[in-house]
Amino acid sequence: MHTVNRLPDLRSTVDSLRRTGEIALVPTMGALHDGHLTLVREAKRLAPSVVVSIFVNPTQFGPNEDLDAYPRQLAEDSRLLEAEGVDLLWAPGVEEVYPQGFATNVSVSGLSAVLCGASRPGHFDGVATVVAKLFGQVRPDLALFGEKDWQQLAIIRRMARDLDLVRPLADRIIGVPIVREPDGLAMSSRNRYLSPEHRVHAAALPRLMHDAIAAISGGGDVLVALEQLRVGLLKAGFASVDYAELADAQSLHALKALGTEQARLFVAARIGGTRLIDNMPVS
């Protein structure tokens, strides 16, 4: 596996890889777990060459969020990626991504204003900007993202359509299903922040989401089911619930009832000092 952290080296290595066929990109912020490695394995299935980026992006963190505390373990991550047969690790420093005088921002209206965007202003501008840069740097034929961050995936696809990106095309920005722990909790780098007690209580999140989905799918009132979900999370030990919403899977518009749209249940809740998010389809 090649590891590069300067743009000229990235470009020359990517040019060499392209001679063998398509290139798949898996963007990450490191602290890799099996969810990330599942993306890598799917990328290897879809393309002859796989590039993984590791970059803890400062522009998507708010002033009171965990940028400094975010886990950084490049040596261990590199070992895991090499074992998976990754061709290239792109691990730039902040100054390589945001050089002195950097003054450009990518903002996707509408999709960025709801759900996580409502409680994390500016977060998705940071995400869209850094992903646009990664696409321009690596020029992948396809890119893979986890569906745990469904809103992020929708925003990146919208950006690709709106900016007429061809590498990758919007329909080649691929969502990979959530990888879950045995108790159902979605895998996340932030799970390691949970104390043993909070980790046990966190398993209530997917369980209560399944209960809400069963109620909604069975014809129950959506608003009642969502309120029962919120109350249940607080009783289970969560400190607060940022949102619990039924929304259209594409537009992210809130739904008050099931209809012809593809619906998903979206939840963000805090336990201890950790904010967990999850989403599931509803039919």
PDB file of N, CA and C in Angstrom, residues 224-257:
ATOM      1  N   VAL A 224     -47.418  10.193  17.671  1.00  0.00           N
ATOM      2  CA  VAL A 224     -47.470   9.468  18.939  1.00  0.00           C
ATOM      3  C   VAL A 224     -46.289   8.509  19.038  1.00  0.00           C
ATOM      4  N   ALA A 225     -45.998   7.791  17.951  1.00  0.00           N
ATOM      5  CA  ALA A 225     -44.881   6.837  17.956  1.00  0.00           C
ATOM      6  C   ALA A 225     -43.550   7.552  18.177  1.00  0.00           C
ATOM      7  N   LEU A 226     -43.395   8.718  17.570  1.00  0.00           N
ATOM      8  CA  LEU A 226     -42.148   9.470  17.735  1.00  0.00           C
ATOM      9  C   LEU A 226     -42.001   9.990  19.161  1.00  0.00           C
ATOM     10  N   GLU A 227     -43.105  10.426  19.756  1.00  0.00           N
ATOM     11  CA  GLU A 227     -43.039  10.899  21.131  1.00  0.00           C
ATOM     12  C   GLU A 227     -42.725   9.747  22.082  1.00  0.00           C
ATOM     13  N   GLN A 228     -43.301   8.590  21.838  1.00  0.00           N
ATOM     14  CA  GLN A 228     -42.991   7.420  22.671  1.00  0.00           C
ATOM     15  C   GLN A 228     -41.519   7.047  22.529  1.00  0.00           C
ATOM     16  N   LEU A 229     -40.971   7.213  21.343  1.00  0.00           N
ATOM     17  CA  LEU A 229     -39.548   6.944  21.117  1.00  0.00           C
ATOM     18  C   LEU A 229     -38.695   7.913  21.932  1.00  0.00           C
ATOM     19  N   ARG A 230     -39.028   9.194  21.888  1.00  0.00           N
ATOM     20  CA  ARG A 230     -38.266  10.183  22.653  1.00  0.00           C
ATOM     21  C   ARG A 230     -38.318   9.892  24.154  1.00  0.00           C
ATOM     22  N   VAL A 231     -39.516   9.646  24.651  1.00  0.00           N
ATOM     23  CA  VAL A 231     -39.682   9.368  26.077  1.00  0.00           C
ATOM     24  C   VAL A 231     -38.926   8.099  26.468  1.00  0.00           C
ATOM     25  N   GLY A 232     -39.006   7.087  25.611  1.00  0.00           N
ATOM     26  CA  GLY A 232     -38.317   5.835  25.898  1.00  0.00           C
ATOM     27  C   GLY A 232     -36.813   6.006  25.981  1.00  0.00           C
ATOM     28  N   LEU A 233     -36.246   6.827  25.110  1.00  0.00           N
ATOM     29  CA  LEU A 233     -34.804   7.066  25.147  1.00  0.00           C
ATOM     30  C   LEU A 233     -34.389   7.757  26.437  1.00  0.00           C
ATOM     31  N   LEU A 234     -35.165   8.731  26.866  1.00  0.00           N
ATOM     32  CA  LEU A 234     -34.846   9.432  28.109  1.00  0.00           C
ATOM     33  C   LEU A 234     -34.947   8.491  29.301  1.00  0.00           C
ATOM     34  N   LYS A 235     -35.950   7.633  29.306  1.00  0.00           N
ATOM     35  CA  LYS A 235     -36.099   6.664  30.395  1.00  0.00           C
ATOM     36  C   LYS A 235     -34.966   5.648  30.386  1.00  0.00           C
ATOM     37  N   ALA A 236     -34.410   5.376  29.199  1.00  0.00           N
ATOM     38  CA  ALA A 236     -33.344   4.375  29.072  1.00  0.00           C
ATOM     39  C   ALA A 236     -31.983   4.918  29.480  1.00  0.00           C
ATOM     40  N   GLY A 237     -31.890   6.215  29.770  1.00  0.00           N
ATOM     41  CA  GLY A 237     -30.624   6.771  30.228  1.00  0.00           C
ATOM     42  C   GLY A 237     -30.007   7.796  29.314  1.00  0.00           C
ATOM     43  N   PHE A 238     -30.655   8.115  28.186  1.00  0.00           N
ATOM     44  CA  PHE A 238     -30.146   9.165  27.315  1.00  0.00           C
ATOM     45  C   PHE A 238     -30.408  10.519  27.965  1.00  0.00           C
ATOM     46  N   ALA A 239     -29.455  11.425  27.818  1.00  0.00           N
ATOM     47  CA  ALA A 239     -29.581  12.730  28.457  1.00  0.00           C
ATOM     48  C   ALA A 239     -30.525  13.646  27.694  1.00  0.00           C
ATOM     49  N   SER A 240     -30.547  13.518  26.367  1.00  0.00           N
ATOM     50  CA  SER A 240     -31.408  14.368  25.554  1.00  0.00           C
ATOM     51  C   SER A 240     -31.592  13.729  24.190  1.00  0.00           C
ATOM     52  N   VAL A 241     -32.625  14.188  23.490  1.00  0.00           N
ATOM     53  CA  VAL A 241     -32.912  13.721  22.130  1.00  0.00           C
ATOM     54  C   VAL A 241     -32.907  14.949  21.223  1.00  0.00           C
ATOM     55  N   ASP A 242     -31.950  15.009  20.318  1.00  0.00           N
ATOM     56  CA  ASP A 242     -31.889  16.140  19.393  1.00  0.00           C
ATOM     57  C   ASP A 242     -33.061  16.106  18.426  1.00  0.00           C
ATOM     58  N   TYR A 243     -33.330  14.936  17.887  1.00  0.00           N
ATOM     59  CA  TYR A 243     -34.496  14.778  17.013  1.00  0.00           C
ATOM     60  C   TYR A 243     -34.853  13.300  16.902  1.00  0.00           C
ATOM     61  N   ALA A 244     -36.123  13.061  16.634  1.00  0.00           N
ATOM     62  CA  ALA A 244     -36.637  11.749  16.253  1.00  0.00           C
ATOM     63  C   ALA A 244     -37.692  12.047  15.201  1.00  0.00           C
ATOM     64  N   GLU A 245     -37.356  11.804  13.927  1.00  0.00           N
ATOM     65  CA  GLU A 245     -38.196  12.251  12.826  1.00  0.00           C
ATOM     66  C   GLU A 245     -38.425  11.130  11.822  1.00  0.00           C
ATOM     67  N   LEU A 246     -39.642  11.087  11.292  1.00  0.00           N
ATOM     68  CA  LEU A 246     -39.928  10.290  10.107  1.00  0.00           C
ATOM     69  C   LEU A 246     -39.807  11.230   8.922  1.00  0.00           C
ATOM     70  N   ALA A 247     -38.992  10.862   7.932  1.00  0.00           N
ATOM     71  CA  ALA A 247     -38.742  11.783   6.823  1.00  0.00           C
ATOM     72  C   ALA A 247     -38.626  11.029   5.512  1.00  0.00           C
ATOM     73  N   ASP A 248     -38.879  11.752   4.429  1.00  0.00           N
ATOM     74  CA  ASP A 248     -38.669  11.211   3.100  1.00  0.00           C
ATOM     75  C   ASP A 248     -37.182  10.923   2.909  1.00  0.00           C
ATOM     76  N   ALA A 249     -36.872   9.750   2.399  1.00  0.00           N
ATOM     77  CA  ALA A 249     -35.480   9.317   2.307  1.00  0.00           C
ATOM     78  C   ALA A 249     -34.656  10.176   1.358  1.00  0.00           C
ATOM     79  N   GLN A 250     -35.286  10.804   0.373  1.00  0.00           N
ATOM     80  CA  GLN A 250     -34.539  11.584  -0.612  1.00  0.00           C
ATOM     81  C   GLN A 250     -34.511  13.072  -0.270  1.00  0.00           C
ATOM     82  N   SER A 251     -35.682  13.662  -0.014  1.00  0.00           N
ATOM     83  CA  SER A 251     -35.751  15.097   0.248  1.00  0.00           C
ATOM     84  C   SER A 251     -35.466  15.441   1.706  1.00  0.00           C
ATOM     85  N   LEU A 252     -35.603  14.464   2.600  1.00  0.00           N
ATOM     86  CA  LEU A 252     -35.481  14.623   4.049  1.00  0.00           C
ATOM     87  C   LEU A 252     -36.595  15.483   4.646  1.00  0.00           C
ATOM     88  N   HIS A 253     -37.653  15.714   3.885  1.00  0.00           N
ATOM     89  CA  HIS A 253     -38.808  16.438   4.413  1.00  0.00           C
ATOM     90  C   HIS A 253     -39.524  15.572   5.445  1.00  0.00           C
ATOM     91  N   ALA A 254     -39.919  16.188   6.559  1.00  0.00           N
ATOM     92  CA  ALA A 254     -40.610  15.448   7.613  1.00  0.00           C
ATOM     93  C   ALA A 254     -41.949  14.933   7.111  1.00  0.00           C
ATOM     94  N   LEU A 255     -42.311  13.738   7.556  1.00  0.00           N
ATOM     95  CA  LEU A 255     -43.579  13.100   7.187  1.00  0.00           C
ATOM     96  C   LEU A 255     -44.436  12.916   8.435  1.00  0.00           C
ATOM     97  N   LYS A 256     -45.716  13.175   8.286  1.00  0.00           N
ATOM     98  CA  LYS A 256     -46.655  12.960   9.390  1.00  0.00           C
ATOM     99  C   LYS A 256     -47.393  11.643   9.255  1.00  0.00           C
ATOM    100  N   ALA A 257     -47.230  11.001   8.107  1.00  0.00           N
ATOM    101  CA  ALA A 257     -47.876   9.705   7.875  1.00  0.00           C
ATOM    102  C   ALA A 257     -47.128   8.995   6.759  1.00  0.00           C
TER     103      ALA A 257
END
